[in-house]
Amino acid sequence: MLELRHLRYFMAVAEELNFSRAAERLHMAQPPLSAAIRQLEQDLGTELLLRTTREVRLTEAGRSFLEGARRTLAELERARRDAQRAAAGELGQLRVAFSWSARFETLPTIGRAFRLTHPDVSLLTEEMWNARMLAALRAGAIDAAVSLCPEIAGEFSYVPIRTEPVIALLARSHRLAGEEAIDLRELSADEFVLFPRELAPRLYDFMVGLCREAGFEPATRSESFHSGWELQILADVDVVALAPASVRLELPRGIVAAVITNPPAQLETVIVYRKDDPSPANRALREAAVAAFSSSGDALKAPDLRP
């Protein structure tokens, strides 16, 4: 049976063209080396070496086999290095889901920071609502989730990475469109566009709770968004929406934003992951995210890197 050690033995003899020197190179005695080469030739059914009392030469079959042996051992060494790098979190891929608002600033910032330290780990990203991303995380279909107000169950842990002010999104024709900051009570007569609660229960409750804290029960319109917020709807009808501040980086034409100052409110973005996930790359992603927003002054104080 052909074994990897036979390839190494043959390469040493083929490169040295001398059994004594090859045995020294391999740190073994010459007789077992000669026996191993004879066994290799028997297994292959052909002579690889021509032996005389004066010299050792490669046959045509030997030259061909030497090229193949070199390729095989080089591939094996590459596979060994890749496996070690993957185990260290330096190679491979991470599957990351993200909330609709993360695509504007949060996810690009995390991606840039992570690529600086882990250029050979690919990030495969997909936008999802909270309920779906947590189900995917539970099933092992994704490795991490960048989420707003997720419902954290017992099998998950999380790292808070940033907080953002809550803003109101208004049509440019709205009566408050020229204001940079507004009291939420000023929108009590408006209709609020909200996603169906089952898509992100905790985030939905946060938005409604903010209105109740301001002293009114919001009139809501439920929109079944396919991917993220179809913000253009705000320009077409007399409605408003609440969102994290980073959304205003890419507002559609006809939409403006104003910061909600009363009641004061912040939305927290976190990275959620499974507690039983030991992946070094996953931990490195969390560390890169925390560092990126800490350096920008946009992270929570003393973020917790929970294992």
PDB file of N, CA and C in Angstrom, residues 184-185 187-189 208-219:
ATOM      1  N   LEU A 184     -41.183  64.125  20.308  1.00  0.00           N
ATOM      2  CA  LEU A 184     -41.999  63.076  19.708  1.00  0.00           C
ATOM      3  C   LEU A 184     -43.491  63.382  19.814  1.00  0.00           C
ATOM      4  N   ARG A 185     -43.868  64.151  20.833  1.00  0.00           N
ATOM      5  CA  ARG A 185     -45.283  64.495  20.992  1.00  0.00           C
ATOM      6  C   ARG A 185     -45.810  65.300  19.812  1.00  0.00           C
ATOM      7  N   LEU A 187     -45.520  64.555  16.894  1.00  0.00           N
ATOM      8  CA  LEU A 187     -45.949  63.610  15.857  1.00  0.00           C
ATOM      9  C   LEU A 187     -47.142  62.769  16.293  1.00  0.00           C
ATOM     10  N   SER A 188     -47.756  63.139  17.399  1.00  0.00           N
ATOM     11  CA  SER A 188     -48.832  62.310  17.959  1.00  0.00           C
ATOM     12  C   SER A 188     -50.035  62.187  17.025  1.00  0.00           C
ATOM     13  N   ALA A 189     -50.233  63.159  16.134  1.00  0.00           N
ATOM     14  CA  ALA A 189     -51.373  63.104  15.215  1.00  0.00           C
ATOM     15  C   ALA A 189     -51.033  62.392  13.906  1.00  0.00           C
ATOM     16  N   VAL A 208     -43.137  51.437  19.732  1.00  0.00           N
ATOM     17  CA  VAL A 208     -44.451  51.781  20.271  1.00  0.00           C
ATOM     18  C   VAL A 208     -44.316  52.315  21.691  1.00  0.00           C
ATOM     19  N   GLY A 209     -43.439  51.698  22.478  1.00  0.00           N
ATOM     20  CA  GLY A 209     -43.234  52.146  23.853  1.00  0.00           C
ATOM     21  C   GLY A 209     -42.700  53.554  23.935  1.00  0.00           C
ATOM     22  N   LEU A 210     -41.900  53.947  22.961  1.00  0.00           N
ATOM     23  CA  LEU A 210     -41.368  55.309  22.935  1.00  0.00           C
ATOM     24  C   LEU A 210     -42.505  56.315  22.769  1.00  0.00           C
ATOM     25  N   CYS A 211     -43.445  55.999  21.904  1.00  0.00           N
ATOM     26  CA  CYS A 211     -44.597  56.884  21.720  1.00  0.00           C
ATOM     27  C   CYS A 211     -45.441  56.946  22.996  1.00  0.00           C
ATOM     28  N   ARG A 212     -45.637  55.823  23.619  1.00  0.00           N
ATOM     29  CA  ARG A 212     -46.415  55.801  24.863  1.00  0.00           C
ATOM     30  C   ARG A 212     -45.720  56.598  25.957  1.00  0.00           C
ATOM     31  N   GLU A 213     -44.392  56.530  25.985  1.00  0.00           N
ATOM     32  CA  GLU A 213     -43.647  57.324  26.963  1.00  0.00           C
ATOM     33  C   GLU A 213     -43.847  58.812  26.714  1.00  0.00           C
ATOM     34  N   ALA A 214     -44.039  59.164  25.437  1.00  0.00           N
ATOM     35  CA  ALA A 214     -44.281  60.569  25.093  1.00  0.00           C
ATOM     36  C   ALA A 214     -45.721  60.980  25.365  1.00  0.00           C
ATOM     37  N   GLY A 215     -46.575  60.022  25.732  1.00  0.00           N
ATOM     38  CA  GLY A 215     -47.922  60.364  26.151  1.00  0.00           C
ATOM     39  C   GLY A 215     -49.014  60.104  25.143  1.00  0.00           C
ATOM     40  N   PHE A 216     -48.741  59.302  24.104  1.00  0.00           N
ATOM     41  CA  PHE A 216     -49.809  59.024  23.147  1.00  0.00           C
ATOM     42  C   PHE A 216     -49.683  57.599  22.613  1.00  0.00           C
ATOM     43  N   GLU A 217     -50.805  57.074  22.146  1.00  0.00           N
ATOM     44  CA  GLU A 217     -50.842  55.763  21.510  1.00  0.00           C
ATOM     45  C   GLU A 217     -50.720  55.974  20.004  1.00  0.00           C
ATOM     46  N   PRO A 218     -49.662  55.458  19.382  1.00  0.00           N
ATOM     47  CA  PRO A 218     -49.459  55.767  17.965  1.00  0.00           C
ATOM     48  C   PRO A 218     -50.459  55.057  17.059  1.00  0.00           C
ATOM     49  N   ALA A 219     -50.925  55.786  16.069  1.00  0.00           N
ATOM     50  CA  ALA A 219     -51.679  55.154  14.988  1.00  0.00           C
ATOM     51  C   ALA A 219     -50.651  54.535  14.054  1.00  0.00           C
TER      52      ALA A 219
END
